[in-house]
PDB file of C-alpha atoms in Angstrom:
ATOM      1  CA  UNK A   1     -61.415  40.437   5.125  1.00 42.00           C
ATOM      2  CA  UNK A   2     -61.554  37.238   7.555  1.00 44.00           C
ATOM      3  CA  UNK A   3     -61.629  34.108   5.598  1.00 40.00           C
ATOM      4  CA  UNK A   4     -65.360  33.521   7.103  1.00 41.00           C
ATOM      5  CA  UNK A   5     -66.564  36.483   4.993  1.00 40.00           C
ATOM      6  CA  UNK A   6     -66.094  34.679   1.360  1.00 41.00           C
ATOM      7  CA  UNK A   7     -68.854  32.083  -0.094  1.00 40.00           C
ATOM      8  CA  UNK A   8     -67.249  28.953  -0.924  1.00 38.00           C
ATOM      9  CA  UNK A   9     -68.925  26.993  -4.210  1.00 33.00           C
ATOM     10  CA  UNK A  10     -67.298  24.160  -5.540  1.00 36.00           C
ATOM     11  CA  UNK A  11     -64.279  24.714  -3.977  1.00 36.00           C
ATOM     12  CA  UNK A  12     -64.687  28.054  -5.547  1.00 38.00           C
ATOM     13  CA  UNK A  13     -64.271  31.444  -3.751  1.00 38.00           C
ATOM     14  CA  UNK A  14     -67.524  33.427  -5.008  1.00 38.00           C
ATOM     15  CA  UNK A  15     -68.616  36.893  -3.594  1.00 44.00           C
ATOM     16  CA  UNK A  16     -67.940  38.316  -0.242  1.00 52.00           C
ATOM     17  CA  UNK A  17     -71.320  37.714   2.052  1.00 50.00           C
ATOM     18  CA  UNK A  18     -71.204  41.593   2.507  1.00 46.00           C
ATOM     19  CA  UNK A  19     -71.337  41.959  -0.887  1.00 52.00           C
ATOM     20  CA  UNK A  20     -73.720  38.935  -1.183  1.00 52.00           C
ATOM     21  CA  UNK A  21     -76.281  40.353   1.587  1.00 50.00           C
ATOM     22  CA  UNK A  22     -76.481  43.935   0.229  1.00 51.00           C
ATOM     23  CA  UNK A  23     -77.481  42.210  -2.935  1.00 52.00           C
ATOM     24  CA  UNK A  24     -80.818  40.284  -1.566  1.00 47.00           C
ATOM     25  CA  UNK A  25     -81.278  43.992   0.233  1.00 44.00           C
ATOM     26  CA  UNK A  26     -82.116  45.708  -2.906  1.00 46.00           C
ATOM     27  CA  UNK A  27     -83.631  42.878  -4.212  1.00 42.00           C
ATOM     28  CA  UNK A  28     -85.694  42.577  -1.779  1.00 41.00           C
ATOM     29  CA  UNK A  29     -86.758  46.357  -1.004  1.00 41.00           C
ATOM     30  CA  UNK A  30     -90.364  47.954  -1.345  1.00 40.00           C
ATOM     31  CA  UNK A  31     -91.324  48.691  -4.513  1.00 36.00           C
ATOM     32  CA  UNK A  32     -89.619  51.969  -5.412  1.00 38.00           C
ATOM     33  CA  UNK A  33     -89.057  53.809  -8.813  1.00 35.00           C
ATOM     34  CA  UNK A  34     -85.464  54.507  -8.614  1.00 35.00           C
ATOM     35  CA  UNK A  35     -82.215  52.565  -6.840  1.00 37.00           C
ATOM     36  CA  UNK A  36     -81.077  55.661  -5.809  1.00 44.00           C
ATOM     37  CA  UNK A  37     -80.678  56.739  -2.033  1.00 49.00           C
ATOM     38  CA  UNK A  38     -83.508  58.670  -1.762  1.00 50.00           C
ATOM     39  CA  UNK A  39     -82.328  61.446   1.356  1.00 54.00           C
ATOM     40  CA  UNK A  40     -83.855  60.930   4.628  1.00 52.00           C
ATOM     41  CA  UNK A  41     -87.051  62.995   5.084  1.00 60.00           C
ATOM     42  CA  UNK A  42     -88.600  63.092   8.808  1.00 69.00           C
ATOM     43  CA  UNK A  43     -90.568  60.066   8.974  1.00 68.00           C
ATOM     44  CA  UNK A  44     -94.003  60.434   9.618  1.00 68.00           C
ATOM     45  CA  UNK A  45     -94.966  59.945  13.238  1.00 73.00           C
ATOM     46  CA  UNK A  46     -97.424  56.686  12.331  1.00 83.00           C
ATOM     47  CA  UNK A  47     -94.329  55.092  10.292  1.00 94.00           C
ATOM     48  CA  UNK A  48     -93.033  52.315  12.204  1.00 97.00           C
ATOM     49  CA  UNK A  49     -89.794  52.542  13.671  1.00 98.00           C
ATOM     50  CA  UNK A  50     -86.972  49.901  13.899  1.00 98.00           C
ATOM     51  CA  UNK A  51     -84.280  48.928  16.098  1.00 98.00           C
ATOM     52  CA  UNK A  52     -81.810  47.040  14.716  1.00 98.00           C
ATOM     53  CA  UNK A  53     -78.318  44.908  16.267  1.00 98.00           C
ATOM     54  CA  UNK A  54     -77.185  42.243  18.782  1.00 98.00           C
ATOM     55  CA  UNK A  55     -77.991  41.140  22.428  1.00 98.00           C
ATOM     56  CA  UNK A  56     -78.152  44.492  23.830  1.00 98.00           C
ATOM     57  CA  UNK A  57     -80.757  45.793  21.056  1.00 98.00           C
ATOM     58  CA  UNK A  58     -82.860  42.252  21.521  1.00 98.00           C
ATOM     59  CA  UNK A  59     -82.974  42.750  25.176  1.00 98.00           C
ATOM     60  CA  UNK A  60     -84.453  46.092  25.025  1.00 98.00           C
ATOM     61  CA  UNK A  61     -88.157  46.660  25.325  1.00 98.00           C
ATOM     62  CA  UNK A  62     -88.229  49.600  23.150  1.00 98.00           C
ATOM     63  CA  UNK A  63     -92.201  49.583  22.218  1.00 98.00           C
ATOM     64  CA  UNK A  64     -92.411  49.987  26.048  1.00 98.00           C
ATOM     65  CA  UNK A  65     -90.278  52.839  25.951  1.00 98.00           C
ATOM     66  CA  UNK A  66     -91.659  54.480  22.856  1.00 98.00           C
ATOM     67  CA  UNK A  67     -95.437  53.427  23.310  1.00 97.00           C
ATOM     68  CA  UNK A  68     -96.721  56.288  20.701  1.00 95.00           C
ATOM     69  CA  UNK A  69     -94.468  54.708  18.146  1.00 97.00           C
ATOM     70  CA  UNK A  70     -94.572  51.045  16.236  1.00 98.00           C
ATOM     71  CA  UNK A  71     -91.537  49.698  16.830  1.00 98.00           C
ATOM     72  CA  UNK A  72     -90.050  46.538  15.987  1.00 98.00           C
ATOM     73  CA  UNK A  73     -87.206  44.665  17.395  1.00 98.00           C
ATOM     74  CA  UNK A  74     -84.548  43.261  15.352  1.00 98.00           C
ATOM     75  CA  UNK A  75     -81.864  42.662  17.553  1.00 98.00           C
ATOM     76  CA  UNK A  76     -80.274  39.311  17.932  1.00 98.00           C
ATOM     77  CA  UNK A  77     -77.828  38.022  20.456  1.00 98.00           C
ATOM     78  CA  UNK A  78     -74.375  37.480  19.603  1.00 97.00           C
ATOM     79  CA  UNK A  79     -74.852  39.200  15.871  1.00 98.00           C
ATOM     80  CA  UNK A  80     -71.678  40.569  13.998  1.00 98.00           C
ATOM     81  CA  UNK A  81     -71.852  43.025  11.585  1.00 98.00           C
ATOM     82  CA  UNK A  82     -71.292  39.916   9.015  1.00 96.00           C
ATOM     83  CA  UNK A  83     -74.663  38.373  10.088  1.00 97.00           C
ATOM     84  CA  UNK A  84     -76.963  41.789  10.137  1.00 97.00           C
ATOM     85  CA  UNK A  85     -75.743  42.130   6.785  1.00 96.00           C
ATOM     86  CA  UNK A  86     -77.279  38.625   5.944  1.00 97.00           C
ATOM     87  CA  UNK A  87     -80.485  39.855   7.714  1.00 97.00           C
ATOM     88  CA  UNK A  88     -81.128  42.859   5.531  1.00 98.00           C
ATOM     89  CA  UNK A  89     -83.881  41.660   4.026  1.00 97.00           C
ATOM     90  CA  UNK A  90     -85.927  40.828   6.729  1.00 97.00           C
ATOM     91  CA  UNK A  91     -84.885  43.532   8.236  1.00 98.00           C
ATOM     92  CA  UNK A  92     -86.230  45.702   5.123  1.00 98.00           C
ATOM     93  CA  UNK A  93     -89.238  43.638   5.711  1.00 97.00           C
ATOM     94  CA  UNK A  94     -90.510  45.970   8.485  1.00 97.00           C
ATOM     95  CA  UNK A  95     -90.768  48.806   6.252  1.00 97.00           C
ATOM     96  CA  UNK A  96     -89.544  51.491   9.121  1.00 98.00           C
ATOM     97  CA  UNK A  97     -89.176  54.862   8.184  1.00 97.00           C
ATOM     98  CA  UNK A  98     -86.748  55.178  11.077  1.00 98.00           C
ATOM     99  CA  UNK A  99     -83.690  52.412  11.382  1.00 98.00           C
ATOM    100  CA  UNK A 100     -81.661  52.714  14.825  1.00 98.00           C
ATOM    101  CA  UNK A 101     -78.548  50.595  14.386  1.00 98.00           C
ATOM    102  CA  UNK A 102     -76.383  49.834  17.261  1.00 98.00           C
ATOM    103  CA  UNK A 103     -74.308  46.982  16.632  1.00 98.00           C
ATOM    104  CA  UNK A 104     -70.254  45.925  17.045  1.00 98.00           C
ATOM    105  CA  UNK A 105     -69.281  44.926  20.148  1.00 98.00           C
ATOM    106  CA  UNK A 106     -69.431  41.097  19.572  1.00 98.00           C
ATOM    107  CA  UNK A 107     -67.093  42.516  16.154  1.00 98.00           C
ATOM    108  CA  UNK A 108     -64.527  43.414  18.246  1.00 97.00           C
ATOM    109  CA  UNK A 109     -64.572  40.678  21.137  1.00 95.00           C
ATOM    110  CA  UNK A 110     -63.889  38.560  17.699  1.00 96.00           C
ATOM    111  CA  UNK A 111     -61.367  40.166  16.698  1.00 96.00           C
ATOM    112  CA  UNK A 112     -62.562  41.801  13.515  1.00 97.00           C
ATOM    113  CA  UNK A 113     -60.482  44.923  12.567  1.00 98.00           C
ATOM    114  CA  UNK A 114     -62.786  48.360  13.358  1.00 98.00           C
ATOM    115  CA  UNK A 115     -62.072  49.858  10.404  1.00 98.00           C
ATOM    116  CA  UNK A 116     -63.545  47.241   8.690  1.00 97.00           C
ATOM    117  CA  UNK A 117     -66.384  46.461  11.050  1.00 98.00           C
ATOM    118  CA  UNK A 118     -67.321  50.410  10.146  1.00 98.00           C
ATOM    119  CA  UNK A 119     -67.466  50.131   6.357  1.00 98.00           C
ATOM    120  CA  UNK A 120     -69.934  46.853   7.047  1.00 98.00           C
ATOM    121  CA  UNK A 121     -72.120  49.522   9.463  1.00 98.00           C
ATOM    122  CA  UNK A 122     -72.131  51.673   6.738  1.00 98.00           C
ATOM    123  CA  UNK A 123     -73.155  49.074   3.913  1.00 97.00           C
ATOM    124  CA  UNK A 124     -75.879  48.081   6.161  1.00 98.00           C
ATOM    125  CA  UNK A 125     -76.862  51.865   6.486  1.00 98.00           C
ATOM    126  CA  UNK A 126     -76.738  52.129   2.289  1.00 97.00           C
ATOM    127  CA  UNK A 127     -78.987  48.552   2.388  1.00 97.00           C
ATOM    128  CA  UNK A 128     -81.527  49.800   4.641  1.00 98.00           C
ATOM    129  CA  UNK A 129     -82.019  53.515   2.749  1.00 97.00           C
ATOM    130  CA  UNK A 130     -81.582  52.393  -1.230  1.00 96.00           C
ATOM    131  CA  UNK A 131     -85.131  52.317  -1.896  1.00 94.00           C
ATOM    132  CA  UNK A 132     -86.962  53.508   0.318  1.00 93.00           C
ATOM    133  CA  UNK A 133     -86.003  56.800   1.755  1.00 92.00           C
ATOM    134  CA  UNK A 134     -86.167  55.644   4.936  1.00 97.00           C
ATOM    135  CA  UNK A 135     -83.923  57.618   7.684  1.00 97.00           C
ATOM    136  CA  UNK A 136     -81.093  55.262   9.314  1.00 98.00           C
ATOM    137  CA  UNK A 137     -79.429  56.481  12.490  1.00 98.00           C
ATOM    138  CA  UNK A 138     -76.020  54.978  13.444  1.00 98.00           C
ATOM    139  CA  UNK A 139     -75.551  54.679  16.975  1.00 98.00           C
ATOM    140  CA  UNK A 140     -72.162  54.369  18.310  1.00 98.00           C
ATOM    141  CA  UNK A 141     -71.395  50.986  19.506  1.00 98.00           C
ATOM    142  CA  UNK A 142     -71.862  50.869  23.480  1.00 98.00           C
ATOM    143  CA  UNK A 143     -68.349  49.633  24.963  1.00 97.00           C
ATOM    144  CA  UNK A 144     -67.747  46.545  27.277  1.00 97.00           C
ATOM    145  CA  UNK A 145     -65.978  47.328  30.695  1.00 98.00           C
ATOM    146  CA  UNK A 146     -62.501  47.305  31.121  1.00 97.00           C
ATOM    147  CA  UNK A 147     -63.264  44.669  33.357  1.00 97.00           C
ATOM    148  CA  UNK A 148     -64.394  42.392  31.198  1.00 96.00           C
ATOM    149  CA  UNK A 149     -62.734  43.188  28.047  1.00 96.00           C
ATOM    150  CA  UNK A 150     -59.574  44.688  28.892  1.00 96.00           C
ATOM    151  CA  UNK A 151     -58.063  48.356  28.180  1.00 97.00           C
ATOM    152  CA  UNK A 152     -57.509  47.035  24.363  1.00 97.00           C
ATOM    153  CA  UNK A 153     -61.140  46.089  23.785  1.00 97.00           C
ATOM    154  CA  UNK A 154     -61.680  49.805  25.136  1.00 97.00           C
ATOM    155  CA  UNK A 155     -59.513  51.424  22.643  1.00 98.00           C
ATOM    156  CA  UNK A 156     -60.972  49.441  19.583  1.00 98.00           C
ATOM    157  CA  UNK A 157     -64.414  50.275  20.367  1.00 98.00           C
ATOM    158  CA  UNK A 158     -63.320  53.939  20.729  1.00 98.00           C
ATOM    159  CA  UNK A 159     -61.565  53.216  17.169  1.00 98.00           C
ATOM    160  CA  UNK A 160     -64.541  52.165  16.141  1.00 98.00           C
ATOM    161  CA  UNK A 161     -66.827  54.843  17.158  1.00 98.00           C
ATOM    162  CA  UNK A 162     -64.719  57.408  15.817  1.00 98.00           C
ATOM    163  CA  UNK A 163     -65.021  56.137  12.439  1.00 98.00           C
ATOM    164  CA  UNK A 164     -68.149  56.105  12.794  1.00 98.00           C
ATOM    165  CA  UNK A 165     -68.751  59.350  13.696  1.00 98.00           C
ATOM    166  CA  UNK A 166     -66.486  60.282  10.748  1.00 98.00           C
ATOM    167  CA  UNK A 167     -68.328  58.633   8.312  1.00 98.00           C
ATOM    168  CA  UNK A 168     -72.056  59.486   9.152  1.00 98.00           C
ATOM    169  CA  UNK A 169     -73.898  62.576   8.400  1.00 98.00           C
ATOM    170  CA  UNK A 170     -74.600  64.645  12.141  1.00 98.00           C
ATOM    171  CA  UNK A 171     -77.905  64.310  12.017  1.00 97.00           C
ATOM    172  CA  UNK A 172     -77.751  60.095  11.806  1.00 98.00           C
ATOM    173  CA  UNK A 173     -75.555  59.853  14.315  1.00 98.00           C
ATOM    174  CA  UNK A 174     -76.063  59.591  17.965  1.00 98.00           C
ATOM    175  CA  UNK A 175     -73.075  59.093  20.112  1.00 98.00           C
ATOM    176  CA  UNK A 176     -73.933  57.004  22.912  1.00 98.00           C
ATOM    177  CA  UNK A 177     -70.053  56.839  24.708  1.00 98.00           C
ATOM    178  CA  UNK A 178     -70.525  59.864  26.918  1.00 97.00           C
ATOM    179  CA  UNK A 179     -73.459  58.664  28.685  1.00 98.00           C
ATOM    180  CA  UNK A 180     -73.031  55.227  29.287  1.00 98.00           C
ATOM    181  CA  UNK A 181     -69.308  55.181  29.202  1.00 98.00           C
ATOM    182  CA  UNK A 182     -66.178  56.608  31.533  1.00 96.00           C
ATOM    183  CA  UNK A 183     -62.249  56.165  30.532  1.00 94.00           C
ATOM    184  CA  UNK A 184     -62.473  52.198  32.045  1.00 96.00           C
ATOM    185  CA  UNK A 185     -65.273  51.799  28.915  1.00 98.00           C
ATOM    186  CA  UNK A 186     -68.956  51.266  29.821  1.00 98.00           C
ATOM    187  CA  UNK A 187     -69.844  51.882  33.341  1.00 98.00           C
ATOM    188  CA  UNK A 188     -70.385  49.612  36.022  1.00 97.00           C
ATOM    189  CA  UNK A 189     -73.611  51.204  37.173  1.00 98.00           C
ATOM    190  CA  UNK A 190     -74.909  50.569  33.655  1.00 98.00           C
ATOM    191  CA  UNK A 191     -74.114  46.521  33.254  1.00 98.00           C
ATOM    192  CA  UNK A 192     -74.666  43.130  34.976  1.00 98.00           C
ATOM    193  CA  UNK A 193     -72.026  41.337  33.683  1.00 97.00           C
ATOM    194  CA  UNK A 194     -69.351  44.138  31.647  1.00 97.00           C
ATOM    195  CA  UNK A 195     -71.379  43.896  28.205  1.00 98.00           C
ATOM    196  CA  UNK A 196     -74.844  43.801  28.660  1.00 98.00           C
ATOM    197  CA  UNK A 197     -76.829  46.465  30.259  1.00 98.00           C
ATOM    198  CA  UNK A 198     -79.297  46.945  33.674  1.00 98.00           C
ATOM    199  CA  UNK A 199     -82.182  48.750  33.816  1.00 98.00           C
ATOM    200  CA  UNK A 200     -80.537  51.614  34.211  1.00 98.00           C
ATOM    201  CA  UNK A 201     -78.187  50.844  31.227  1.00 98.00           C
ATOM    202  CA  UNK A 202     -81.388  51.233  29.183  1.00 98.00           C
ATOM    203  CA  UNK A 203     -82.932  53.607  30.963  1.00 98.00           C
ATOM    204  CA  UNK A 204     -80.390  56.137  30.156  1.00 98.00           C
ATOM    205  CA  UNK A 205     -80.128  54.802  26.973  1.00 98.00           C
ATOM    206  CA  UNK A 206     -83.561  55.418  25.985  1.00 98.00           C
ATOM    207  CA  UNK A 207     -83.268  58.640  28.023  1.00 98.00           C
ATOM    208  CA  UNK A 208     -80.441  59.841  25.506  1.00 98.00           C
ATOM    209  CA  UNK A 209     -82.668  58.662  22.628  1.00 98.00           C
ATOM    210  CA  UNK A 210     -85.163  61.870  23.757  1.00 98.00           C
ATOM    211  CA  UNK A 211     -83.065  64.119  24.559  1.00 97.00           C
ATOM    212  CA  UNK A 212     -82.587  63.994  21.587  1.00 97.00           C
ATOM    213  CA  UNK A 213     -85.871  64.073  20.264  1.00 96.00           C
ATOM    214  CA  UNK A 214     -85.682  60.398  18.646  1.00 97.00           C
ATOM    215  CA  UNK A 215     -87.207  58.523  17.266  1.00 95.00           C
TER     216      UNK A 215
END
């Protein structure tokens, strides 16, 4: 884990932040009568719906796109894995019965390992459902451009998104790559600058979204 992760007291090494953030999580969660994961029922249609991860999330206008839904926005540019974990709470704080995390690609222009960058997606997944029953849906983590990013940063979001796909029930997870993504990683009539999407980027995001009958 990269130094960065661990809480520093004293000159003490305390608890991994992971660790640390899942912690306020079920501290902070609705009142519930069990800690158990509760499974995902189908959220009812006036339950509020929340997307949750970095730049690409925050510059979506997803109540727009889903106007017979309440939807909230918790994306926030340039977030890691690391720092939606520290979120948690207020992102438990919107009481959704439908979570739609899409979140990694600023993990891997960092550097971070994508095995580990998975087991952080799926804490935050565990964070968001102890509690409240609440359905999270794990998107795959839409790749940069070759271009920008290089065949390398390709591969380990592909890495990535297998695991991913490996370690998520069928039904929570939406893969995103063949859509919005070609062998030189996401494609070019889908980004301004390699990373971040156009309007048609989202528009075939939000497109894939129904198809598939989400959220």
């Amino acid at each position: 884990m990269p130094a960065s992760s661990w809480l520093r007291i004293g000159g003490w090494v305390a608890l991994p932040l992971t660790l640390l953030a899942l912690g306020w999580g079920l501290f902070s969660r609705p009142p519930s009568s069990s800690m158990a994961v509760e499974p995902a029922q189908t959220p009812r249609r006036d339950a509020p719906v929340t997307f949750v991860g970095d730049s690409l999330t925050a510059q979506g206008d997803w109540q727009a796109a889903f106007p017979d839904r309440v939807v909230f926005n918790q994306g926030i540019s340039g977030d890691t894995s690391f720092q939606l974990m520290a979120r948690l709470p207020q992102i438990r704080r919107t009481d959704a019965g439908t979570y739609l995390v899409m979140v990694g690609i600023n993990d891997i222009v960092w550097g971070y390992d994508p095995g580990r960058v998975a087991a952080r997606i799926q804490w935050l997944r565990t964070g968001l459902q102890i509690g409240t029953g609440a359905r999270v849906i794990i998107q795959s983590t839409i790749p940069c451009a070759s271009f920008r990013c290089g065949a390398d940063g390709v591969r380990r979001v592909a890495e990535l998104n297998a695991l991913l796909a490996s370690q998520t029930p069928p039904r929570d997870f939406v893969d995103l790559t063949p859509v919005m993504a070609d062998g030189d990683g996401l494609r070019r009539a889908y980004t301004v600058d390699g990373v971040h999407l156009n309007a048609a980027g989202y528009a075939r995001w939000v497109a894939r979204l129904r198809e598939l009958g989400l959220p």
